[in-house]
Short mmCIF file of C-alpha atoms and ligand atoms in Angstrom, two decimals:
data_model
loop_
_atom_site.label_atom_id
_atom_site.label_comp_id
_atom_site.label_asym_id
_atom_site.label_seq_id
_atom_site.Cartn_x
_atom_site.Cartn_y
_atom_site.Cartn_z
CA UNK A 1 16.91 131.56 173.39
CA UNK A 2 19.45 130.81 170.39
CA UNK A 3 22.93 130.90 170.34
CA UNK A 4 25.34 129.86 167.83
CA UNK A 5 28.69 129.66 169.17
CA UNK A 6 31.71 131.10 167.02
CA UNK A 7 35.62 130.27 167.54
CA UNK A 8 38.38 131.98 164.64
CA UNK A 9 40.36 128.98 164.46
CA UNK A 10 40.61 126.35 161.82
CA UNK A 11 39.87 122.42 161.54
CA UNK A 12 36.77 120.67 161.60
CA UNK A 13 33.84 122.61 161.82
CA UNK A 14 30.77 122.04 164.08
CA UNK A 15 27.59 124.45 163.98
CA UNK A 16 25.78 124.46 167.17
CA UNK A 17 22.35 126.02 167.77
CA UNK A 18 21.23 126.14 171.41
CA UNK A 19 17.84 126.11 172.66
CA UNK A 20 15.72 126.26 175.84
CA UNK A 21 16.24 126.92 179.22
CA UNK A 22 19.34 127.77 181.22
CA UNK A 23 19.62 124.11 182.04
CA UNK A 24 20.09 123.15 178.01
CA UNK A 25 22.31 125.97 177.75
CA UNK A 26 24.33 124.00 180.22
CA UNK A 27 23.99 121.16 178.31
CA UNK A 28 25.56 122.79 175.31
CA UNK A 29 28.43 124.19 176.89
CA UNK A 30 29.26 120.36 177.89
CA UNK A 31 28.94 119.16 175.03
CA UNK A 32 31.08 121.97 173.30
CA UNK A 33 33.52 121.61 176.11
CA UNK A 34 33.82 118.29 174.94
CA UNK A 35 33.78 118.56 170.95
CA UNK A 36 36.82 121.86 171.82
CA UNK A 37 38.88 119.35 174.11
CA UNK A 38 39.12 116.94 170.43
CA UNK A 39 40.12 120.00 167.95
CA UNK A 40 37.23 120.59 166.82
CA UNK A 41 36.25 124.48 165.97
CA UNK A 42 33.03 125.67 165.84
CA UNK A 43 31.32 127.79 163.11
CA UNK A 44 29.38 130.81 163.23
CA UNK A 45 26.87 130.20 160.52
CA UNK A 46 25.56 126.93 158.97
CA UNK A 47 27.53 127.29 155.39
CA UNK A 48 30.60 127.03 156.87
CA UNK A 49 29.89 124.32 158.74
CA UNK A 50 30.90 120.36 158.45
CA UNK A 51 28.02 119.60 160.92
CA UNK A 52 25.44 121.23 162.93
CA UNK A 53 24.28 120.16 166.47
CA UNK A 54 20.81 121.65 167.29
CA UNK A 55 20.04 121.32 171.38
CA UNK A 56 16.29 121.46 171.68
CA UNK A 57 13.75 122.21 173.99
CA UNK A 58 10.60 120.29 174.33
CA UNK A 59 8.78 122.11 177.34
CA UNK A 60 6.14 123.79 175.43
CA UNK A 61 4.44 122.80 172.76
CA UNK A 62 5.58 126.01 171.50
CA UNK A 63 9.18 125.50 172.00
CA UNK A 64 8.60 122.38 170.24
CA UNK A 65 7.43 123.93 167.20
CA UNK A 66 10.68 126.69 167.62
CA UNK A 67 12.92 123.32 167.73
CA UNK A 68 11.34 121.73 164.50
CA UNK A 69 12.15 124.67 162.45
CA UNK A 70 15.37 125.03 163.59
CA UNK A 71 15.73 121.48 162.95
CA UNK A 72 14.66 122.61 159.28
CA UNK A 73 16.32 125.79 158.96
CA UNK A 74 19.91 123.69 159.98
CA UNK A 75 18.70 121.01 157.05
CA UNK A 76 18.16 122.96 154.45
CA UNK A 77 21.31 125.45 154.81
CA UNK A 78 23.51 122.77 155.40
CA UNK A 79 22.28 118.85 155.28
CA UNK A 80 24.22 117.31 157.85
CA UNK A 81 22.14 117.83 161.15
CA UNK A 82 22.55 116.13 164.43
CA UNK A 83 19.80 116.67 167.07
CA UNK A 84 19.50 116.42 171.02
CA UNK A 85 18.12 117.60 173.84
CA UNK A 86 14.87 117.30 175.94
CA UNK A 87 12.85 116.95 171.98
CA UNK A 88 15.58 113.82 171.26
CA UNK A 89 13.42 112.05 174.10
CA UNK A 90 10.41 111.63 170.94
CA UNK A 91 13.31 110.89 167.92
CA UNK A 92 9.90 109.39 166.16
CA UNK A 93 8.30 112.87 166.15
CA UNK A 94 11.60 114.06 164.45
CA UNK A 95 12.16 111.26 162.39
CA UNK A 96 8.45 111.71 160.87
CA UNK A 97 9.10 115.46 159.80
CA UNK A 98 12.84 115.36 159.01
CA UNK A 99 14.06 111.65 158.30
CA UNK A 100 17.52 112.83 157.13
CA UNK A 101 18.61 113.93 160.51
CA UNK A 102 21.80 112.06 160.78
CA UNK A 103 21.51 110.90 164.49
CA UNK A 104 19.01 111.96 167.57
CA UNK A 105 20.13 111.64 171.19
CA UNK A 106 18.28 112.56 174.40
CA UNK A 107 18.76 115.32 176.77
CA UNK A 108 22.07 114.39 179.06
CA UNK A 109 23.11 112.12 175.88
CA UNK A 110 26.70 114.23 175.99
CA UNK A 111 28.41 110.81 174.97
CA UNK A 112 26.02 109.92 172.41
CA UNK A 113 26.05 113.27 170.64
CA UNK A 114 29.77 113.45 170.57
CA UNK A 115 29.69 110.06 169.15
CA UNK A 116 27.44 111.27 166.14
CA UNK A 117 29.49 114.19 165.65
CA UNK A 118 32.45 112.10 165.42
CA UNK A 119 31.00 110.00 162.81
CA UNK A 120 29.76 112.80 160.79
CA UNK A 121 33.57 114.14 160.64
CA UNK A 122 36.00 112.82 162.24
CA UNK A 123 38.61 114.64 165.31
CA UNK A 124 41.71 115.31 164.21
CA UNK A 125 44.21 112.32 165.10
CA UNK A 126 46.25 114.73 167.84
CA UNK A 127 43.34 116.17 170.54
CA UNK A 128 44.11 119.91 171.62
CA UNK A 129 43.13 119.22 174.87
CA UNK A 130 45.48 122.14 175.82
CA UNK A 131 43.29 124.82 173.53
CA UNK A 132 40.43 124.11 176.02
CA UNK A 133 39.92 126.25 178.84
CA UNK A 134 39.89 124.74 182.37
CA UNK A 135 36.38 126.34 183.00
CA UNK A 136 34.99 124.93 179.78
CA UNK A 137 33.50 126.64 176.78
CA UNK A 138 30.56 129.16 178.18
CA UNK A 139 28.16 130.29 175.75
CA UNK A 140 27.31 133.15 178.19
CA UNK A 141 29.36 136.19 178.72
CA UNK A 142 32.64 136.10 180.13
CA UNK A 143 31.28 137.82 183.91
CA UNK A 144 28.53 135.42 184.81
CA UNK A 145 27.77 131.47 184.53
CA UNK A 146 25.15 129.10 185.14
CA UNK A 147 25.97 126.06 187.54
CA UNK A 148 24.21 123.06 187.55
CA UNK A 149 24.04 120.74 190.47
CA UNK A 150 21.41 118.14 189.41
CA UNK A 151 19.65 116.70 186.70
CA UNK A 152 15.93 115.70 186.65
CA UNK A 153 13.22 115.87 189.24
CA UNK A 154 11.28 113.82 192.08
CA UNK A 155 8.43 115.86 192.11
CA UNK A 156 5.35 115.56 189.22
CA UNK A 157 3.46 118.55 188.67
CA UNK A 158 0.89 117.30 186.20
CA UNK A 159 1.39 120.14 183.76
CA UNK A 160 5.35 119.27 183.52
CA UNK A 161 6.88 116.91 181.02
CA UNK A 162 10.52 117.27 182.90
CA UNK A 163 10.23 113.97 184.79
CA UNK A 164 9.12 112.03 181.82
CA UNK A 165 12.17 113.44 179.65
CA UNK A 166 14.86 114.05 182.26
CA UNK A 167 14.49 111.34 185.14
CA UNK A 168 14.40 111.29 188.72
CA UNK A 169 16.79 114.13 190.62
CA UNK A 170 20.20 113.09 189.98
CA UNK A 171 22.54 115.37 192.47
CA UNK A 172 26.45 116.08 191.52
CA UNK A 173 28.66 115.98 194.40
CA UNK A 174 29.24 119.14 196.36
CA UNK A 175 33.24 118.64 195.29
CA UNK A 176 32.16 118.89 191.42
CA UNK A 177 29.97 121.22 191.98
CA UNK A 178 32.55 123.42 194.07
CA UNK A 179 35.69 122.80 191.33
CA UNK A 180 33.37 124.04 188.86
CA UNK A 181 32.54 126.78 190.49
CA UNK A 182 35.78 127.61 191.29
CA UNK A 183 37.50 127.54 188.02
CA UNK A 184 34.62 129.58 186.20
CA UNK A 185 35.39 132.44 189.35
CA UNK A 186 39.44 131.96 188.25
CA UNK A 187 38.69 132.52 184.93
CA UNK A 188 36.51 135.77 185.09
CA UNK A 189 33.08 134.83 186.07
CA UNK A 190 31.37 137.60 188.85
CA UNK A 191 27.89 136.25 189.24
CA UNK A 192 27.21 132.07 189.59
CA UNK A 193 23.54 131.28 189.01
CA UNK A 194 22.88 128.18 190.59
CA UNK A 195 20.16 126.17 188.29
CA UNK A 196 18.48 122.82 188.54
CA UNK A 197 14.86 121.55 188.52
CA UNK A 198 14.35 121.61 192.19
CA UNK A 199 16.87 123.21 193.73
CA UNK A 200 16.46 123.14 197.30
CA UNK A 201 15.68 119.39 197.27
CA UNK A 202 19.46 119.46 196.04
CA UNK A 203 21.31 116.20 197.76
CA UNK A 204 18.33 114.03 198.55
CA UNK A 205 18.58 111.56 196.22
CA UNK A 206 22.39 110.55 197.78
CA UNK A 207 21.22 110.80 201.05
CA UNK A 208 23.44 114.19 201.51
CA UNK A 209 26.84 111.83 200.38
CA UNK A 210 29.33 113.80 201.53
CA UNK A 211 32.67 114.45 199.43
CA UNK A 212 35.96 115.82 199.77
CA UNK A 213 37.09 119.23 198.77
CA UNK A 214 40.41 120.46 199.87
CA UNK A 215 40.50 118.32 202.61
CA UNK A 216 36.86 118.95 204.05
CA UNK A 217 33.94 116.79 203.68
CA UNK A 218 31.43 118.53 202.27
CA UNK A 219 27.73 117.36 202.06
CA UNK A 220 25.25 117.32 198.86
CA UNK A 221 22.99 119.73 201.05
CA UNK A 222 21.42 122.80 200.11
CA UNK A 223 22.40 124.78 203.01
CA UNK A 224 26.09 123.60 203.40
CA UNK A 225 26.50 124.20 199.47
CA UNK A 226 25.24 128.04 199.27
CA UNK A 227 27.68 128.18 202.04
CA UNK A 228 30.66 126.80 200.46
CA UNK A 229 29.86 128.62 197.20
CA UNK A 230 29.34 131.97 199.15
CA UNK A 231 33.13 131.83 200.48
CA UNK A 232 34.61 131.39 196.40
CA UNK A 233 33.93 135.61 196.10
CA UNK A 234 31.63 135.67 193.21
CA UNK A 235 28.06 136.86 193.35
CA UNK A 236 25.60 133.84 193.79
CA UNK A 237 21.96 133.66 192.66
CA UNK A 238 19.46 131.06 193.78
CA UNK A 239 17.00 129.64 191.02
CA UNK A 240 13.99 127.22 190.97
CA UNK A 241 13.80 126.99 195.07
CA UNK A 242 10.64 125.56 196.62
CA UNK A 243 9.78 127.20 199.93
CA UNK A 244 10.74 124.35 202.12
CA UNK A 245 11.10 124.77 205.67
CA UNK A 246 14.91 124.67 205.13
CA UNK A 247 15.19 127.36 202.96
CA UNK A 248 15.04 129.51 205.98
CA UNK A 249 18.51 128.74 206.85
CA UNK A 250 19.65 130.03 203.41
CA UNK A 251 17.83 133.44 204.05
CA UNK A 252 20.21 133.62 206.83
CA UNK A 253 23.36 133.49 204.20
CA UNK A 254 21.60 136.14 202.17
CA UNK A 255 21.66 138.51 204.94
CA UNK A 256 24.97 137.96 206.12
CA UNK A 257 26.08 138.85 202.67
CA UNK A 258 27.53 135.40 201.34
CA UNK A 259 25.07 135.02 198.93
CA UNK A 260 22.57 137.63 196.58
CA UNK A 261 19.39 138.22 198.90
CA UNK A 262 17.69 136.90 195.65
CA UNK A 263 15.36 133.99 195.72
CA UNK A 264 13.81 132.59 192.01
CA UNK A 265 10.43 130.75 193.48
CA UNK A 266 8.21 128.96 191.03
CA UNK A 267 5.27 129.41 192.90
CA UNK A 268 2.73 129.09 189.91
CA UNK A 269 -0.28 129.64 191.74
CA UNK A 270 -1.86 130.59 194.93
CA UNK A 271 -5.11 129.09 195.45
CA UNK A 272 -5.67 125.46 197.50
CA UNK A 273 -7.53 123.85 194.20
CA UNK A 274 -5.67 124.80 191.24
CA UNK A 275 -2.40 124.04 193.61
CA UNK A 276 -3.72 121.01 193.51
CA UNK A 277 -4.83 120.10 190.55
CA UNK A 278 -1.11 120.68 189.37
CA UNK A 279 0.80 118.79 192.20
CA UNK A 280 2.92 121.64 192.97
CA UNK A 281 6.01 120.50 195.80
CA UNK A 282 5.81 122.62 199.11
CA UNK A 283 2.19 123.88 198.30
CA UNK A 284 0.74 123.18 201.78
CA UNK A 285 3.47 125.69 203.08
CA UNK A 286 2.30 128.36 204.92
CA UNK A 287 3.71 130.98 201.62
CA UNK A 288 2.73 134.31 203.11
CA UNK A 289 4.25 133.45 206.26
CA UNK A 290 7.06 131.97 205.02
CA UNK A 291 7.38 135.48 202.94
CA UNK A 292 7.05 137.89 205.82
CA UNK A 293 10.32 135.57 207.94
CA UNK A 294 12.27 135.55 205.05
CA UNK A 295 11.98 139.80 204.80
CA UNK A 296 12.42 140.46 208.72
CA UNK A 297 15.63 138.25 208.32
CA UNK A 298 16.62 139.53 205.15
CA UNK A 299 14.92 142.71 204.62
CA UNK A 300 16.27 143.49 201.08
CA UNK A 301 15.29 139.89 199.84
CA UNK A 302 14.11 140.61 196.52
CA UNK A 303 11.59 137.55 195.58
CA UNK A 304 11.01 136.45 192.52
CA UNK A 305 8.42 133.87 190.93
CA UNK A 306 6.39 132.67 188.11
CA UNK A 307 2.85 131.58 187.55
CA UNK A 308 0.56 130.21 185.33
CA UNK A 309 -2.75 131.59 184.60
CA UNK A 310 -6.21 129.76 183.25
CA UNK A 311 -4.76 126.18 184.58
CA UNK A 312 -7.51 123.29 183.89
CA UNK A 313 -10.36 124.09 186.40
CA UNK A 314 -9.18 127.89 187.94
CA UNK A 315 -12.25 129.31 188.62
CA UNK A 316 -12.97 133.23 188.72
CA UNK A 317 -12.68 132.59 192.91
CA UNK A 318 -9.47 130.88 192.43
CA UNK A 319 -8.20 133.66 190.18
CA UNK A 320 -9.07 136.61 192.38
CA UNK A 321 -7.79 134.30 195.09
CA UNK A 322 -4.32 134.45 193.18
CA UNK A 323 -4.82 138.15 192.77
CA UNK A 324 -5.79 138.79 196.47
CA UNK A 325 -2.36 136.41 197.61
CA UNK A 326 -0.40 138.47 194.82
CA UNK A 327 -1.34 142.29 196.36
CA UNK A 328 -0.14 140.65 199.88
CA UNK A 329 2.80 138.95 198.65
CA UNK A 330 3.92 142.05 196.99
CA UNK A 331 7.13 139.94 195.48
CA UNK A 332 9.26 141.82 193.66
CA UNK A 333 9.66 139.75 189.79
CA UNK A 334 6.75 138.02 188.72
CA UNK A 335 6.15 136.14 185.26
CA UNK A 336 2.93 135.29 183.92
CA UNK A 337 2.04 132.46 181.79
CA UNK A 338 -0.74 131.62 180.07
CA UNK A 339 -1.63 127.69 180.91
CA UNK A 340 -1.23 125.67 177.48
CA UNK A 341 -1.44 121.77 176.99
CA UNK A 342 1.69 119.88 176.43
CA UNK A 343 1.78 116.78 174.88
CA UNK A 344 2.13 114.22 177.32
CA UNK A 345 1.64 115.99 180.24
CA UNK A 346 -1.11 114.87 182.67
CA UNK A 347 -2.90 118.38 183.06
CA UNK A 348 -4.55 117.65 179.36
CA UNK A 349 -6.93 115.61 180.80
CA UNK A 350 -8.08 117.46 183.60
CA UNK A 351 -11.78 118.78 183.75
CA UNK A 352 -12.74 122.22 182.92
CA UNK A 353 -10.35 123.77 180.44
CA UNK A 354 -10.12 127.65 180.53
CA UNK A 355 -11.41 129.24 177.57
CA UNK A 356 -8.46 131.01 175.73
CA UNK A 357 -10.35 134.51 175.81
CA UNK A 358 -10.33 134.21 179.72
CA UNK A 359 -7.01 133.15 180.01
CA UNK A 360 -6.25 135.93 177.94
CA UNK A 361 -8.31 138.32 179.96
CA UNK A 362 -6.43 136.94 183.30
CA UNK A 363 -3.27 137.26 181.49
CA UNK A 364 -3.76 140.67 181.66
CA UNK A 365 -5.48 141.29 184.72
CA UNK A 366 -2.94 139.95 186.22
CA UNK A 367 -0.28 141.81 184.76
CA UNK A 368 -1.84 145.14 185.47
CA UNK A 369 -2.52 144.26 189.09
CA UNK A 370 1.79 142.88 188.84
CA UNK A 371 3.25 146.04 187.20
CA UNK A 372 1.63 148.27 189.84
CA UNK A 373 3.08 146.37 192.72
CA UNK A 374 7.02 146.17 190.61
CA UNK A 375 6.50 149.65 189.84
CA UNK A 376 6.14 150.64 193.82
CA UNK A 377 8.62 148.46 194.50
CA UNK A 378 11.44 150.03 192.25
CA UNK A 379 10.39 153.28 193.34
CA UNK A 380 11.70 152.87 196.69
CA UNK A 381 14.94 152.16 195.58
CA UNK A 382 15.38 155.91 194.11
CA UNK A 383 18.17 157.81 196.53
CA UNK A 384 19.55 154.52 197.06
CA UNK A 385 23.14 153.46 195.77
CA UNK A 386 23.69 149.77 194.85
CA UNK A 387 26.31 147.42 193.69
CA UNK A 388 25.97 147.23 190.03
CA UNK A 389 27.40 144.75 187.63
CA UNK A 390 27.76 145.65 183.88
CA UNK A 391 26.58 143.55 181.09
CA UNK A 392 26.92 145.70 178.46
CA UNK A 393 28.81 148.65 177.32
CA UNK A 394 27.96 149.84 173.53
CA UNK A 395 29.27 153.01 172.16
CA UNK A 396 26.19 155.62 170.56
CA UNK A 397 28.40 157.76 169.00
CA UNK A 398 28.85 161.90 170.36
CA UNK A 399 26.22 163.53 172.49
CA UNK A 400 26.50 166.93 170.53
CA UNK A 401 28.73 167.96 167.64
CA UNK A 402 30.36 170.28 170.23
CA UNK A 403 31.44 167.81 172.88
CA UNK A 404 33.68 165.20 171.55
CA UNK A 405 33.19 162.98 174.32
CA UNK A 406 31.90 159.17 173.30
CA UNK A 407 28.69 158.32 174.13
CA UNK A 408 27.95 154.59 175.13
CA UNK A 409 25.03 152.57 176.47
CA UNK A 410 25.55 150.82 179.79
CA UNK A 411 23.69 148.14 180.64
CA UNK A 412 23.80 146.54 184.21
CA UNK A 413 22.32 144.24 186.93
CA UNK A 414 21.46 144.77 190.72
CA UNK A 415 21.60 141.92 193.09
CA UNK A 416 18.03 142.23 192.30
CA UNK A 417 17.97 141.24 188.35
CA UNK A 418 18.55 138.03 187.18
CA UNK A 419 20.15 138.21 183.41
CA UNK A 420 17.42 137.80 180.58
CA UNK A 421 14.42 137.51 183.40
CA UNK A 422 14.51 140.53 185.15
CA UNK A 423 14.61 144.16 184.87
CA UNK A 424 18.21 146.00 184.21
CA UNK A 425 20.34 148.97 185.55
CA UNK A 426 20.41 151.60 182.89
CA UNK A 427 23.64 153.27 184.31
CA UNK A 428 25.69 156.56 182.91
CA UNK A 429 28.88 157.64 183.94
CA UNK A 430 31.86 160.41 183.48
CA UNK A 431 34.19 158.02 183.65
CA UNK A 432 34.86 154.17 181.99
CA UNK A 433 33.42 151.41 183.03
CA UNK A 434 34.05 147.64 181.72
CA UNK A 435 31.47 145.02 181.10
CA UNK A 436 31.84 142.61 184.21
CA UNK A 437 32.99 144.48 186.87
CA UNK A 438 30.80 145.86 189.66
CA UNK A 439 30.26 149.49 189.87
CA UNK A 440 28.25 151.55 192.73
CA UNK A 441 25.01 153.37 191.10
CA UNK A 442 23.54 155.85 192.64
CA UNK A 443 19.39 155.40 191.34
CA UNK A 444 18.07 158.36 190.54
CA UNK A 445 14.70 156.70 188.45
CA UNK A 446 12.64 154.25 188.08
CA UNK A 447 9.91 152.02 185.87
CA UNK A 448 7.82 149.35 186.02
CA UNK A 449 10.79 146.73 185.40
CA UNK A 450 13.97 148.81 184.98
CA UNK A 451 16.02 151.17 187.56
CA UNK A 452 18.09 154.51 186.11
CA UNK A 453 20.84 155.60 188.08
CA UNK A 454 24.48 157.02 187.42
CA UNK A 455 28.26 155.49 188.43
CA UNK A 456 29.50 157.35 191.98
S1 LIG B 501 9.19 120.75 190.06
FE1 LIG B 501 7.39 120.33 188.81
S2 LIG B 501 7.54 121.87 187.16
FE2 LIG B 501 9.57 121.74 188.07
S3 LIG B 501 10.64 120.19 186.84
FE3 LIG B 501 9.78 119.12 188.60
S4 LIG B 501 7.83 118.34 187.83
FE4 LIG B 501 8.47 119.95 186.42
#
């Protein structure tokens, strides 16, 4: 993902270019929270620019390579380049390929990056704190947020890097957590999407500390924060949640309607060995059963996961294993990866490397055997109507020379679609509708990844 954030206004200029996951994007909007609060405006392309701030990603090799050249692409459009994020936690590896960079921080480094900008171009002398909005800059759009409530991660999956760049799980208190929250639903936002590495082991590192919030103590807990967050009346969607035994308790929320019955669920894999091999959390829970609870006490739980195909060692057994697990699971958004070395990560030097043709033909063997299930899935949603909210609303000009009626493109999400990873809501109506509010649609079609359906 890449986003350059724009502002009209006038005085020093940063350029900021942010990449990686939804927990960088975070990242960003700190830092540019930080860089609005001292006057500084930001620019939408590089030439303009005093400075440019590139947040990268270092998960993949791949992402790595995406980070380098936009590393490049900033230096040679405009000179003065600042870098940070999770690729600032190997400056050498930047320094080698671009030694003009003028400064390289670390993911979490808010402090330190401000510092560089400031010395790359100074503030202004008077701060316009008041130009800054109490809910921060967002790079996403105005109806929906991410919230983050930790940093980092306890557990060590051997083909993960996160621990070594990020740290042990570092919780926020539930009050910080909450104000957030809070101010981003006063200011417009419909949908919070709580992110962090490990969710559901949210609090453990304090111990649960409780802390106050309008009066009440409120503890660093899972549980007690879904419920506090499902009382601010915004939507909110659960990501990266291992299937702990507590989770159950959450599944509750979901079907008393305080929270989305949505749960993201890295599972990666379903077979004994190649679970494993990676030193997955929660692996030795009982999935399938967990599955089947969660549905009879939330029967419109839509489950989503990932998983990672041709890991070190995944044998055809393990594989059909995984597809076997998959046909029972039947969960309802599944991404596929193909395994890939990282550098640094411990599942290099594991035995028995897939062959990239294999992987390749898993890949797609399990995306056939996927698609059917989605497909099947989305099909029993036709007839239905469901709570809709709108992303996007583009105009398409006239349907027919004849009928001078504007034609526009309207783009939605169920409870069941989270933004960028899911499917969408292709909606049509007679009348209006504006990008963040919530709309009923009844469904009237459906794909493999996408439901069709018009505003009632
Ligand atoms: S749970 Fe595993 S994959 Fe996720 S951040 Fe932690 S170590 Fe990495």
């Amino acid at each position: 993902m890449k986003n350059i954030a724009t502002s009209k206004q006038t005085a020093p200029k940063v350029g900021f270019v942010s990449l990686g996951c939804a927990k960088a994007l975070v990242d960003s909007e700190r830092i540019l929270t930080q860089l609005r609060a001292e006057g500084y405006e930001f620019s939408g392309g590089y030439g303009e620019a005093d400075v440019v701030v590139v947040n990268t990603c270092g998960f993949l090799d791949s992402a790595r390579e995406e980070s380098l050249s936009a590393i490049g692409e900033a230096l040679s459009e405009n000179g003065k380049v600042i870098v940070t994020g999770c690729m600032g936690a190997t400056p050498e590896l930047i320094r080698s390929k671009y030694p003009d960079v003028l400064a390289i921080t670390g993911p979490q480094q808010y402090e330190s990056v401000v510092n560089a900008v400031h010395k790359a171009i100074p503030p202004l002398h008077e701060p316009y704190i008041d130009l800054v909005p109490p809910q921060g800059v967002k790079l996403t759009p105005r109806h929906y947020a991410y919230l983050k409530i930790s940093e980092g991660c306890n557990n060590r999956c051997s083909f993960c890097i996160i621990p070594k760049l990020r740290g042990d799980l570092v919780s926020r208190p539930a009050a910080d957590v909450l104000g957030e929250a809070e101010r981003l639903v006063a200011s417009g936002v419909k949908e919070l999407l709580v992110v962090s590495q490990d969710t559901s082991a949210y609090g453990i590192d304090v111990k649960y500390a409780a802390s106050d919030w309008k009066g009440r103590q409120v503890r660093a807990k899972f549980y007690d924060l879904c419920e506090e967050l499902g009382e601010l009346g915004a939507w909110v969607r659960l990501h990266y949640v291992y299937p702990y035994p507590h989770v159950d308790e959450a599944v509750h929320l979901m079907a008393a309607g305080k929270i989305l019955p949505y749960l993201d669920i890295p599972f990666q894999h379903a077979s004994p060995n190649v679970l494993k091999n990676m030193r997955r959390p929660a692996s030795s829970e009982k999935v399938l059963e967990r599955i089947a609870k969660w549905r009879e006490i939330c029967p419109e739980i839509t489950l989503r996961s990932t998983f990672i195909v041709g890991f070190p060692g995944e044998t055809e057994e393990d594989f059909q294993f995984l597809l076997n697990w998959l046909k029972e699971a039947q969960l309802d958004r599944v991404g596929c990866f193909r395994y890939e070395n990282v550098s640094d990560a411990d599942s290099n030097a594991l035995a028995n490397h897939v062959p990239a043709d294999i992987i390749e033909d898993r890949w797609n063997r399990f995306m056939q055997v996927q698609q059917e299930i989605s497909a099947k899935r989305l099909k029993k949603k036709v007839g239905k109507t469901i709570p809709v909210l709108i992303d996007e609303v583009t105009p398409e000009g006239t349907r027919s020379s004849s009928e001078a009626v504007a034609h526009y493109k309207i783009i939605g999400r169920s409870s069941a679609d989270a933004p960028d990873i899911d499917g969408v809501v292709h909606v049509t109506s007679k009348g209006r509708v504006l990008p963040g509010t919530i709309v009923n649609v009844k469904i009237e079609a459906s794909d493999e990844y996408d439901l069709f359906g018009r505003v009632v």
